[in-house]
Tab-separated table of C-alpha atoms in Angstrom:
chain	number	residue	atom	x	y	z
W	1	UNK	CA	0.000	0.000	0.000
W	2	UNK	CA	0.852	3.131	-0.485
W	3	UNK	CA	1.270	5.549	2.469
W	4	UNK	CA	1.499	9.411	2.403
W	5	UNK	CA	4.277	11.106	5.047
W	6	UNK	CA	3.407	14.613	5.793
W	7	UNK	CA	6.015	16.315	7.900
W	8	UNK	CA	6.742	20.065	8.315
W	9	UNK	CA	9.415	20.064	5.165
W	10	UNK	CA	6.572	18.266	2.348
W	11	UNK	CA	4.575	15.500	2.130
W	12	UNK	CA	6.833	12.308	1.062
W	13	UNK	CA	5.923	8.763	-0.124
W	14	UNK	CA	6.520	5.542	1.049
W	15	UNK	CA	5.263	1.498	0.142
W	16	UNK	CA	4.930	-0.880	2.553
W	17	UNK	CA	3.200	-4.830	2.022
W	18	UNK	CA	-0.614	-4.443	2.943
W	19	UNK	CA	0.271	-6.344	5.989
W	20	UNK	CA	2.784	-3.972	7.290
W	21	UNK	CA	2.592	-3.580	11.095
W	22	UNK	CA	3.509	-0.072	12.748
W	23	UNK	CA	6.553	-0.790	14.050
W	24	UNK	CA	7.509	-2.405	10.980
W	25	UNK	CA	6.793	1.351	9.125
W	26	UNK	CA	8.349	2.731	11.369
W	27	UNK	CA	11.872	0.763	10.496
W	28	UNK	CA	11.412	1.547	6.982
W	29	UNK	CA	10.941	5.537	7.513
W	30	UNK	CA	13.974	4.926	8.709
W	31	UNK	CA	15.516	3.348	6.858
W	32	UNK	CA	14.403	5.456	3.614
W	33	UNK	CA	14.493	8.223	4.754
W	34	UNK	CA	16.800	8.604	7.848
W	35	UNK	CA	14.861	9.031	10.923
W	36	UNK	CA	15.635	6.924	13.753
W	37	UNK	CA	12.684	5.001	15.625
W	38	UNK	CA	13.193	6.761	18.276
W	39	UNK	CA	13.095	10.567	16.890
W	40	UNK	CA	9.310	9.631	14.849
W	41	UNK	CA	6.116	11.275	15.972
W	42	UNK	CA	3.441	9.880	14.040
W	43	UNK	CA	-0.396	10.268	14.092
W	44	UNK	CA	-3.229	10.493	11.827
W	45	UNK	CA	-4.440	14.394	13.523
W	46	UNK	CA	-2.368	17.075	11.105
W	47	UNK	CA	-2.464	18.975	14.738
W	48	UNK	CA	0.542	16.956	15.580
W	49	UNK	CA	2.709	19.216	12.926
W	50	UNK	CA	1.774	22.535	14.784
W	51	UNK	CA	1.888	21.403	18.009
W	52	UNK	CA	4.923	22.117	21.211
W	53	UNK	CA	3.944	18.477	22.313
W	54	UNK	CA	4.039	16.068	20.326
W	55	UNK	CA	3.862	13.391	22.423
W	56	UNK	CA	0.263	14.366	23.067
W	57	UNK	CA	-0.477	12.872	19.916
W	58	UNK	CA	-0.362	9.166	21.207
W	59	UNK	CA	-2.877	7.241	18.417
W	60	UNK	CA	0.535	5.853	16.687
W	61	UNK	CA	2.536	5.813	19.814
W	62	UNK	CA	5.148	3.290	19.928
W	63	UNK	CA	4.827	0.375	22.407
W	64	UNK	CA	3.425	-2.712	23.252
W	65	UNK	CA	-0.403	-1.689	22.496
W	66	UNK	CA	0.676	-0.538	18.906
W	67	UNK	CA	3.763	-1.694	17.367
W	68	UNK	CA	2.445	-5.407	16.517
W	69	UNK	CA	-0.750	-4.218	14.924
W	70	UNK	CA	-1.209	-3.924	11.434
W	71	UNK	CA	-1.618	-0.863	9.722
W	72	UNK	CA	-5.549	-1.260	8.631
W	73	UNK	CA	-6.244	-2.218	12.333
W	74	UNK	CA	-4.765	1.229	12.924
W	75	UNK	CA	-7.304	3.157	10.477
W	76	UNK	CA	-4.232	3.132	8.206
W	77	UNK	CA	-5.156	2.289	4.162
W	78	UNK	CA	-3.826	2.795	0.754
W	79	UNK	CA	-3.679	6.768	0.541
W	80	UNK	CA	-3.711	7.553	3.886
W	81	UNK	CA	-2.054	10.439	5.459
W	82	UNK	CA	-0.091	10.084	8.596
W	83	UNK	CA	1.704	13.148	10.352
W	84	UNK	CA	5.349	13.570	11.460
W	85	UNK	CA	7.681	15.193	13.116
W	86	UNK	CA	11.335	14.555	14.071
W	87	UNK	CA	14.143	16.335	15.813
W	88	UNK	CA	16.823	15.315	13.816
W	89	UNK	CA	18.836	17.591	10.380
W	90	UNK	CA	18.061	15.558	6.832
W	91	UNK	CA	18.099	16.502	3.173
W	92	UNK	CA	14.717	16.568	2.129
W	93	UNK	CA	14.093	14.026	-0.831
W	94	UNK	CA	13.919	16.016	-4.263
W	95	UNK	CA	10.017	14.977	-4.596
W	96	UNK	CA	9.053	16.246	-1.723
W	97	UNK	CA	8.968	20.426	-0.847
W	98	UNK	CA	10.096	20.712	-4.633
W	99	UNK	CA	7.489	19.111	-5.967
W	100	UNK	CA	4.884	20.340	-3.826
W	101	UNK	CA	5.223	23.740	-4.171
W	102	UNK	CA	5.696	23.273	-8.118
W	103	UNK	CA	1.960	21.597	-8.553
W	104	UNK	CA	0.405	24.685	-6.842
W	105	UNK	CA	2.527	27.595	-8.273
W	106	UNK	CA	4.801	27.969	-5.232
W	107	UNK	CA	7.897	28.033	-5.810
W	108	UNK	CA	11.103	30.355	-4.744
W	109	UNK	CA	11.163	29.566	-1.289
W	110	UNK	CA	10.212	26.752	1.895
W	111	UNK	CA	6.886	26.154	2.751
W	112	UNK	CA	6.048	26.973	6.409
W	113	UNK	CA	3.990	24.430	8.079
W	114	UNK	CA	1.206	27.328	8.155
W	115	UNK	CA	1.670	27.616	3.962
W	116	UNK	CA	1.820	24.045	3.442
W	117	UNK	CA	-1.950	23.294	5.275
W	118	UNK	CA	-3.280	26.567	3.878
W	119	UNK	CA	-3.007	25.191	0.289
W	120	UNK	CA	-3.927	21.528	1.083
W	121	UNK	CA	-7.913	22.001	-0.490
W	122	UNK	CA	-9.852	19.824	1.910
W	123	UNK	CA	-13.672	18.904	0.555
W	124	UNK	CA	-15.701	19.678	2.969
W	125	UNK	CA	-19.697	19.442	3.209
W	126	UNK	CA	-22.002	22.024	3.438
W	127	UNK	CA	-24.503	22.330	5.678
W	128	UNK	CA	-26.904	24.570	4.867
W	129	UNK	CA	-27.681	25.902	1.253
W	130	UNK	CA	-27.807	29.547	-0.247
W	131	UNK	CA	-31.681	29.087	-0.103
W	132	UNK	CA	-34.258	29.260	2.362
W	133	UNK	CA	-36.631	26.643	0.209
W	134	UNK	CA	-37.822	25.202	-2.864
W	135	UNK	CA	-41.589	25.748	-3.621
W	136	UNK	CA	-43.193	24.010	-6.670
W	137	UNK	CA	-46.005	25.065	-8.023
W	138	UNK	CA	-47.969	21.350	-8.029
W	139	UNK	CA	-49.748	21.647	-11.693
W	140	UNK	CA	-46.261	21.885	-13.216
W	141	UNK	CA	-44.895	19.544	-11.040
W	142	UNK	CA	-47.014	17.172	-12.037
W	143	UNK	CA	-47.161	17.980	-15.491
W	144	UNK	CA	-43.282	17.057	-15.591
W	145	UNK	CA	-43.548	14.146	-13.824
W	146	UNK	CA	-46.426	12.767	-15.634
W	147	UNK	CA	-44.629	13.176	-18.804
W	148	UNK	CA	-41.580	11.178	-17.265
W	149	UNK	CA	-43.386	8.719	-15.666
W	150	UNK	CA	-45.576	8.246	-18.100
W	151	UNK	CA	-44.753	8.402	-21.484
W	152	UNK	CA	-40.850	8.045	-21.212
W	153	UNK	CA	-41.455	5.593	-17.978
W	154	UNK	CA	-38.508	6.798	-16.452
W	155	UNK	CA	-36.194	4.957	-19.204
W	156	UNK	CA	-34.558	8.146	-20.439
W	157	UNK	CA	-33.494	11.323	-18.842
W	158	UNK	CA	-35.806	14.827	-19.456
W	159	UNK	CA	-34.829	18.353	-18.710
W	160	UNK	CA	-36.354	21.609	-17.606
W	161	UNK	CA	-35.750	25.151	-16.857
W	162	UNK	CA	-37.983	26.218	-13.546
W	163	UNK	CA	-39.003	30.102	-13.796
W	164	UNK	CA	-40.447	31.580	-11.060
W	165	UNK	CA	-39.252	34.461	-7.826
W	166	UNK	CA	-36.404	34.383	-5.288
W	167	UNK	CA	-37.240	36.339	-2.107
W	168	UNK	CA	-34.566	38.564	-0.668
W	169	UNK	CA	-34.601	35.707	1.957
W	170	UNK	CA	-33.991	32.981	0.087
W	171	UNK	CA	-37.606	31.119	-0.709
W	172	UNK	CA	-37.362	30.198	-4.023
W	173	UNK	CA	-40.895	29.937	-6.020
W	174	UNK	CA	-41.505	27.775	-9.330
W	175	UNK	CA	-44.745	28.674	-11.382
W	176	UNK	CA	-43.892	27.245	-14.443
W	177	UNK	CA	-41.146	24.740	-16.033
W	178	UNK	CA	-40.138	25.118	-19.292
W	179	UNK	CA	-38.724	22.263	-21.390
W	180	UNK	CA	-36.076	23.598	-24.183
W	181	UNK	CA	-35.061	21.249	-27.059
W	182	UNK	CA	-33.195	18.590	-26.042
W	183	UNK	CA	-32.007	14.453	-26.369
W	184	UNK	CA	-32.100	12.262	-23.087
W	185	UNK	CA	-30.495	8.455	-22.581
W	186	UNK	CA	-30.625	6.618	-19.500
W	187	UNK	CA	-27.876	8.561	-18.055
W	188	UNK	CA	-27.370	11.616	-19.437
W	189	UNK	CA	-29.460	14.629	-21.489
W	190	UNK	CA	-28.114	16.599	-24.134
W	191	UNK	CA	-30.532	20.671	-24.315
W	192	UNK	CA	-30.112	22.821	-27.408
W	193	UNK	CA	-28.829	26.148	-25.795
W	194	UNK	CA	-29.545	30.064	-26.940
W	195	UNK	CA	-31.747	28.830	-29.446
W	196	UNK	CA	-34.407	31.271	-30.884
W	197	UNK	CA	-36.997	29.567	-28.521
W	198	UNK	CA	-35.290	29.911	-25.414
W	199	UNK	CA	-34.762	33.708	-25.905
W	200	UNK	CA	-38.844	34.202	-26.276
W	201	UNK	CA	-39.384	31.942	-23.046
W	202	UNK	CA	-37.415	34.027	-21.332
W	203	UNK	CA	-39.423	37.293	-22.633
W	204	UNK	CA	-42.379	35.872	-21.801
W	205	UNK	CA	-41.061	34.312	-18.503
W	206	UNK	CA	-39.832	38.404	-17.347
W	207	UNK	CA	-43.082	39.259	-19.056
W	208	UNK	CA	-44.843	37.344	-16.105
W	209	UNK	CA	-42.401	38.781	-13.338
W	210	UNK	CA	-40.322	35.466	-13.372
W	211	UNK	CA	-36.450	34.452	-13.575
W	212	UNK	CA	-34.775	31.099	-14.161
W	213	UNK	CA	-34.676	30.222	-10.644
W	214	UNK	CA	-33.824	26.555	-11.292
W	215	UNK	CA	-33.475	23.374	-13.453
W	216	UNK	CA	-34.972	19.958	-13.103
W	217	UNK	CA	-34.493	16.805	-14.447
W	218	UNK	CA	-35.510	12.940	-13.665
W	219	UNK	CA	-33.227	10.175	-12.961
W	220	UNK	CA	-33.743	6.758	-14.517
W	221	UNK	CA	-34.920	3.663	-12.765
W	222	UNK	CA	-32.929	1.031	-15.905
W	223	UNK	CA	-29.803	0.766	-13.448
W	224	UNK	CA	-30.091	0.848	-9.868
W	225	UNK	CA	-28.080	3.427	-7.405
W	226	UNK	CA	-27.914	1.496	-3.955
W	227	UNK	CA	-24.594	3.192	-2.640
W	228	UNK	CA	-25.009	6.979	-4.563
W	229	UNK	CA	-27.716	9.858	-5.003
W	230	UNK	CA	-26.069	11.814	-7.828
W	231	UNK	CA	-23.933	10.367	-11.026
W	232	UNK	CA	-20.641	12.678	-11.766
W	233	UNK	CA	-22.438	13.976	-15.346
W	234	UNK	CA	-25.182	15.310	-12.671
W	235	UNK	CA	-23.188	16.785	-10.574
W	236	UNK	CA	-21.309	18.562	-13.338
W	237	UNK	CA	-24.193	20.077	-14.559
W	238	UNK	CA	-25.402	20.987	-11.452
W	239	UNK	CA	-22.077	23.188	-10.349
W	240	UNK	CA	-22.026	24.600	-14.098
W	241	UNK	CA	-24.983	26.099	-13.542
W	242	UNK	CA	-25.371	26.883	-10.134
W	243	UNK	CA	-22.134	28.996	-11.219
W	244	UNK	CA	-23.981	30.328	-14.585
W	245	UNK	CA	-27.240	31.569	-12.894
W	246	UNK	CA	-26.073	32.182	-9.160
W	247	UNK	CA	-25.977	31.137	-5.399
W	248	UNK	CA	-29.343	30.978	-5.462
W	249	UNK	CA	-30.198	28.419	-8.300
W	250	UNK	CA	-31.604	25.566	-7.187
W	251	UNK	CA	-31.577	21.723	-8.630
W	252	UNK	CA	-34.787	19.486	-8.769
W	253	UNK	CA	-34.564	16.028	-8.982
W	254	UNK	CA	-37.387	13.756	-9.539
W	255	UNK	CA	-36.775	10.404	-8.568
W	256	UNK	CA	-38.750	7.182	-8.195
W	257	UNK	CA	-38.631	5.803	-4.579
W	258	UNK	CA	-39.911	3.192	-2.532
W	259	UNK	CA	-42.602	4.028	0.173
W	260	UNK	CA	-41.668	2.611	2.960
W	261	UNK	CA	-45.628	3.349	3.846
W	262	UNK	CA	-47.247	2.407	1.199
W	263	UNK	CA	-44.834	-0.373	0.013
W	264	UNK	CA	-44.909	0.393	-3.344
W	265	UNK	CA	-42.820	3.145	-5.750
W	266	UNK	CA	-43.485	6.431	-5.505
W	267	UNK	CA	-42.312	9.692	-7.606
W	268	UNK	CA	-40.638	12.119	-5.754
W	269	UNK	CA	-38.965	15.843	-6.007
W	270	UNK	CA	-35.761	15.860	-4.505
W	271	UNK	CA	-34.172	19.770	-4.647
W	272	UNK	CA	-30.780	20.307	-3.583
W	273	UNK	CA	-27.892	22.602	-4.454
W	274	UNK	CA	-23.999	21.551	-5.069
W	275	UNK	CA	-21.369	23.429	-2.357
W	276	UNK	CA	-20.124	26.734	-2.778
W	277	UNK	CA	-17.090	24.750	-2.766
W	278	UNK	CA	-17.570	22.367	-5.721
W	279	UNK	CA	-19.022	25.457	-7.791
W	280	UNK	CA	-15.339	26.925	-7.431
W	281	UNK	CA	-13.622	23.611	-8.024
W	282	UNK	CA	-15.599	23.279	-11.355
W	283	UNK	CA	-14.682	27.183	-12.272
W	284	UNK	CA	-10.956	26.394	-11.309
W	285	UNK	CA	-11.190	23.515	-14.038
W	286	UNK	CA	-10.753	20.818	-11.725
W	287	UNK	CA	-13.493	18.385	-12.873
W	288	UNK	CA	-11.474	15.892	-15.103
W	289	UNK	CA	-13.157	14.417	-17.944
W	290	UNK	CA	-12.234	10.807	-17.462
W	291	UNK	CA	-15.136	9.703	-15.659
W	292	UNK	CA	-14.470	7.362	-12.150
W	293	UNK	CA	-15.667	3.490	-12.411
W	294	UNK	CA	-17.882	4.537	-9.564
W	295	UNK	CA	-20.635	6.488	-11.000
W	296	UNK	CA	-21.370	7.774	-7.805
W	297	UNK	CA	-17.638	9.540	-7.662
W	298	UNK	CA	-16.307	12.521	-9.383
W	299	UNK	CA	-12.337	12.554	-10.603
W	300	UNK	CA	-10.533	15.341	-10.125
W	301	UNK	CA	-7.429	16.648	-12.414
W	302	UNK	CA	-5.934	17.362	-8.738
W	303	UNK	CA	-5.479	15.887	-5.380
W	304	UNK	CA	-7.663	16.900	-2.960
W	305	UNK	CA	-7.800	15.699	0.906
W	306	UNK	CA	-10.919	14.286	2.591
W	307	UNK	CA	-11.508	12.688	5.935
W	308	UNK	CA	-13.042	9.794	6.226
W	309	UNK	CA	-12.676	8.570	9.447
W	310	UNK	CA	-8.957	9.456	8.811
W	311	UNK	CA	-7.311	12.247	6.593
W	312	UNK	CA	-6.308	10.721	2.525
W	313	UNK	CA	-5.149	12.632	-0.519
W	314	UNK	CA	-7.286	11.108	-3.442
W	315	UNK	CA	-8.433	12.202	-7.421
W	316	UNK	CA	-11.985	10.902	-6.579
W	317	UNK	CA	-14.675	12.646	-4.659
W	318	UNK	CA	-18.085	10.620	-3.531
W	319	UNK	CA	-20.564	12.796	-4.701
W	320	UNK	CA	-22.681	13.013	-1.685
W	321	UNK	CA	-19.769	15.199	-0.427
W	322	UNK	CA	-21.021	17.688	-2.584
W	323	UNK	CA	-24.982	18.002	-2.337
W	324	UNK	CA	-26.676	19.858	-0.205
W	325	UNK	CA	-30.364	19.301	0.579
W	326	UNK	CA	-32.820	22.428	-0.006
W	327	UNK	CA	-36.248	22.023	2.070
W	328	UNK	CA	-39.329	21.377	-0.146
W	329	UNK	CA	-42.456	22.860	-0.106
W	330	UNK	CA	-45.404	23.339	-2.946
W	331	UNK	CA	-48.299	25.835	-3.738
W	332	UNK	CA	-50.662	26.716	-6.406
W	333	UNK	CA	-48.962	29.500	-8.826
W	334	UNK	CA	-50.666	32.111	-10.610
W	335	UNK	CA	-50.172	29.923	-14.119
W	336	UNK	CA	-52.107	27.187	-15.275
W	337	UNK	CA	-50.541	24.039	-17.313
W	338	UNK	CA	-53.604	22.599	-19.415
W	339	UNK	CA	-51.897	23.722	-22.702
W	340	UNK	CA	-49.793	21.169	-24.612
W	341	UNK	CA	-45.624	21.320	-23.341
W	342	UNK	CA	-43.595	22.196	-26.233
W	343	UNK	CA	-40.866	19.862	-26.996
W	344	UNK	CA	-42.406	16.498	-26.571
W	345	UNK	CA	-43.044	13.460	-28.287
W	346	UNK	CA	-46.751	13.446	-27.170
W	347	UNK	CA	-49.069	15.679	-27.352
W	348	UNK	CA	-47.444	18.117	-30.008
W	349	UNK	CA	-48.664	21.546	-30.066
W	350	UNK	CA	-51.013	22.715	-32.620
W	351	UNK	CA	-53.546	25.787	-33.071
W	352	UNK	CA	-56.805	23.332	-32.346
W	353	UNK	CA	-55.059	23.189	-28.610
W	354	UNK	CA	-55.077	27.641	-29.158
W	355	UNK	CA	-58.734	27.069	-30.326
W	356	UNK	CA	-59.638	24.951	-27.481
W	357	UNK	CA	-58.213	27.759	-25.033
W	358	UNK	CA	-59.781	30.574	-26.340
W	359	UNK	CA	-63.535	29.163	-27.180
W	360	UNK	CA	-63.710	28.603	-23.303
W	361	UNK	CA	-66.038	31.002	-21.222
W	362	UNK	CA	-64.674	33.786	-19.216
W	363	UNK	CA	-62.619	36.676	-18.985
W	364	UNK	CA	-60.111	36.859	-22.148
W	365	UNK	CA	-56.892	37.320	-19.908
W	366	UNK	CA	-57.862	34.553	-17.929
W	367	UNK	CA	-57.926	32.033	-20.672
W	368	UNK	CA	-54.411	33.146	-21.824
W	369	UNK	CA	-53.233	32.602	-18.640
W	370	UNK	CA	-50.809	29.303	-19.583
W	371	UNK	CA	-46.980	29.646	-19.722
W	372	UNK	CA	-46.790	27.060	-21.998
W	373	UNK	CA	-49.580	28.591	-24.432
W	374	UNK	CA	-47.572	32.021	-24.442
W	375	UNK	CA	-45.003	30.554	-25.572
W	376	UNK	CA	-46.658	28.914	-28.398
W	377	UNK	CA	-47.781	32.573	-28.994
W	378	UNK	CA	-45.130	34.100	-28.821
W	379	UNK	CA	-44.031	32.007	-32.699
W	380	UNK	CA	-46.644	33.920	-34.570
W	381	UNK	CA	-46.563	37.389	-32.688
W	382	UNK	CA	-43.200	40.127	-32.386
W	383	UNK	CA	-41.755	40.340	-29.451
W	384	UNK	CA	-43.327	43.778	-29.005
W	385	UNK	CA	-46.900	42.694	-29.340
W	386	UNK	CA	-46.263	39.270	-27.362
W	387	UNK	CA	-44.894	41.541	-24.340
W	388	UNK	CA	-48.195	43.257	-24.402
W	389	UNK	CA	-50.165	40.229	-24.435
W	390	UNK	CA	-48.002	38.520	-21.271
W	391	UNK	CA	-48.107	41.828	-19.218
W	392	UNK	CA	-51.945	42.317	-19.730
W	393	UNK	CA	-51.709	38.504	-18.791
W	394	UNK	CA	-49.414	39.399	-15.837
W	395	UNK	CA	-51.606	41.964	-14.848
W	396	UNK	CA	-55.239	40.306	-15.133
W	397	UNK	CA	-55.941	43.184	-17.716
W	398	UNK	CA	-58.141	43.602	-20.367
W	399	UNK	CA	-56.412	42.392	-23.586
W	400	UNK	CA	-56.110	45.239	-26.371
W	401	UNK	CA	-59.473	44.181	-29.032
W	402	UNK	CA	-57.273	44.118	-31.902
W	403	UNK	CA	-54.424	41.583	-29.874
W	404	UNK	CA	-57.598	39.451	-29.386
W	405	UNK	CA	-58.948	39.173	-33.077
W	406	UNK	CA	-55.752	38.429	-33.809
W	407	UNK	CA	-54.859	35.130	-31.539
W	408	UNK	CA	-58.636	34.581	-32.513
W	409	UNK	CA	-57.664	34.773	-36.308
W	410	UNK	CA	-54.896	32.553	-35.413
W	411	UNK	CA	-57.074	29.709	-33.550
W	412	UNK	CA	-59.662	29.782	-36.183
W	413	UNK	CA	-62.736	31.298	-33.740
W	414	UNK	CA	-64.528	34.306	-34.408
W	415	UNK	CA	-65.717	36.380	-31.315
């Protein structure tokens, strides 16, 4: 195995046979690299390199209760880190401070011990998101997940874009979820960006008073996840853009879980956000491309430390590391979702769906009053006359006459 020494002069590397013992280790640190038995302070806490007494750290301490154990008895596996210190004057091996300070840009002079923790990058967890909550609005919840559930039957991934409001507090509001162009698999979904039909949902989303608050997307039931909530392509997307659209973007995930109640499957929204932390990482370029033969890990192009029980430099994150749960809550939004969704296989949008809309009773505002049917507007009006339409929608106003006899012309009704 494969065992990484950090002292207060670089982090060194030695091999010992997987059933190495700690006293054994010891002999070969020094026999590599020439500290006597005697002068090693080991331990798995990195306190033990700051600290005026070392022999406070007693976890690896040599003697009777420790020397004969093996290594993995001692929390001690492939990758570990373990801590020392020594007394004694040696020549630091030429892969150790050298090459440390080269793979983060620091070289021209020693690391202090101060330097040399400061640009370890530790992952750590979250625990609480840039939110407050996640509220769906339950028609286009359902609408989404009917669709998945349904008609794909959870075999292929599908995307949306969640508009809605952000509080200055952090409670985060979906009223309607638009689905762009796009290509799903089982694991992975493919959306055609900055395409002439996203730049009218968004003028029809501000239109309403909304933002893209979110994005959410289903995760197939063809291969099970037992030991992982998020694959590394999710996670990706999920830092890329959390760091596109803000702190404040939040991630909806519909799965299909058991009820432990009911005893039987059950669709559910799952929001979360990714860490501040893993939004940087992905900024910094650290996500490597090669993906990890656990789905449920993310490879890095660098080594980063986590602790697990015990500190370990590794390339591969668990993804769990990086989610952080947002609370859920739901509510009825201003915005129906009876008209057809654009972009799918079934039902396809077409202008007996606009005729069915408008022939209903009421008031005319009212029966515009569909995200989804604004948007299939918004192909046959400028983006002049559609704002007028989705702010006198907006508003509960009386539509201009003229605005009407037009979408009327359109549907094939007369008044």
């Amino acid at each position: 195995m494969l065992i990484r020494l950090r002292t207060r002069d670089g982090t060194e590397r030695v091999e010992v046979d997987d059933k190495c013992t700690l006293s054994q280790l010891r002999t070969v640190i020094e026999e590599k690299f020439g500290v006597p038995t005697s002068d090693q302070h080991l331990s798995l806490d990195q306190g033990l390199l700051m600290s005026k007494e070392p022999d406070a750290y007693d976890d690896l301490k040599p003697g009777r209760k420790n020397d004969g154990k093996q290594l993995k008895s001692l929390k001690i596996e492939h990758g570990t880190i373990v801590y020392m210190t020594y007394s004694v004057e040696r020549k630091v091996t030429v892969c150790t401070a050298a090459a440390h300070n080269d793979a983060r840009g620091l070289t021209g002079g020693k690391m202090t011990v101060e330097s040399m923790i400061a640009a370890q990058t530790r992952i750590e967890t979250q625990e609480s998101p840039n939110v407050e909550s996640l509220s769906l609005d339950g028609h286009a919840a359902n609408a989404f997940q009917a669709y998945v559930n349904g008609t794909l039957g959870f075999n292929q991934m599908r995307f949306g874009w969640m508009y809605g409001t952000c509080s200055d507090g952090g409670e985060v509001r979906v009223h309607a979820i638009y689905e762009p162009e796009q290509e799903g698999t089982e694991d992975a979904f493919a959306i055609v960006e900055d395409a002439d039909e996203d730049a009218r949902a968004e003028a029809v989303a501000e239109s309403l008073g909304m933002t893209r608050v979110g994005m959410v997307f289903n995760v197939t039931t063809t291969k099970e996840r037992p030991d992982y909530t998020m694959s590394a392509f999710e996670i990706r997307q999920m830092a890329k853009y959390q760091s596109k659209y803000g702190d404040k973007f939040v991630t909806a995930v519909v799965m299909m879980l058991e009820d432990e109640e009911e005893g039987a499957p059950q669709v559910s929204f799952e929001p979360f956000q990714v860490s501040n932390q893993c939004v940087r990482l992905y900024n910094e370029g650290w996500f490597h491309d090669e993906p990890c033969e656990n789905p449920g890990h993310t490879r890095l192009t660098k080594e980063v430390v986590v602790v697990d029980k015990v500190s370990k430099d590794v390339t591969e994150v668990d993804n769990d590391r990086w989610l952080v749960p947002v609370k859920i809550l739901d509510h009825e939004g201003p915005w129906r979702t009876s008209f057809p969704i654009e972009n799918r296989l079934h039902p396809v949008q077409t202008v007996e769906d606009l005729k069915d809309a408008v022939s209903k009773g009421g008031q005319y505002c009212v029966k515009l009053a569909d995200f989804h049917l604004l948007l299939f507007l918004s192909k046959h009006l400028d983006a002049n006359d559609m704002a007028v339409v989705a702010v006198s929608v907006a508003e509960r106003g009386e539509i201009p006459e003229g605005y009407q006899l037009i979408i009327n012309s359109l549907a094939g009704v007369g008044f």
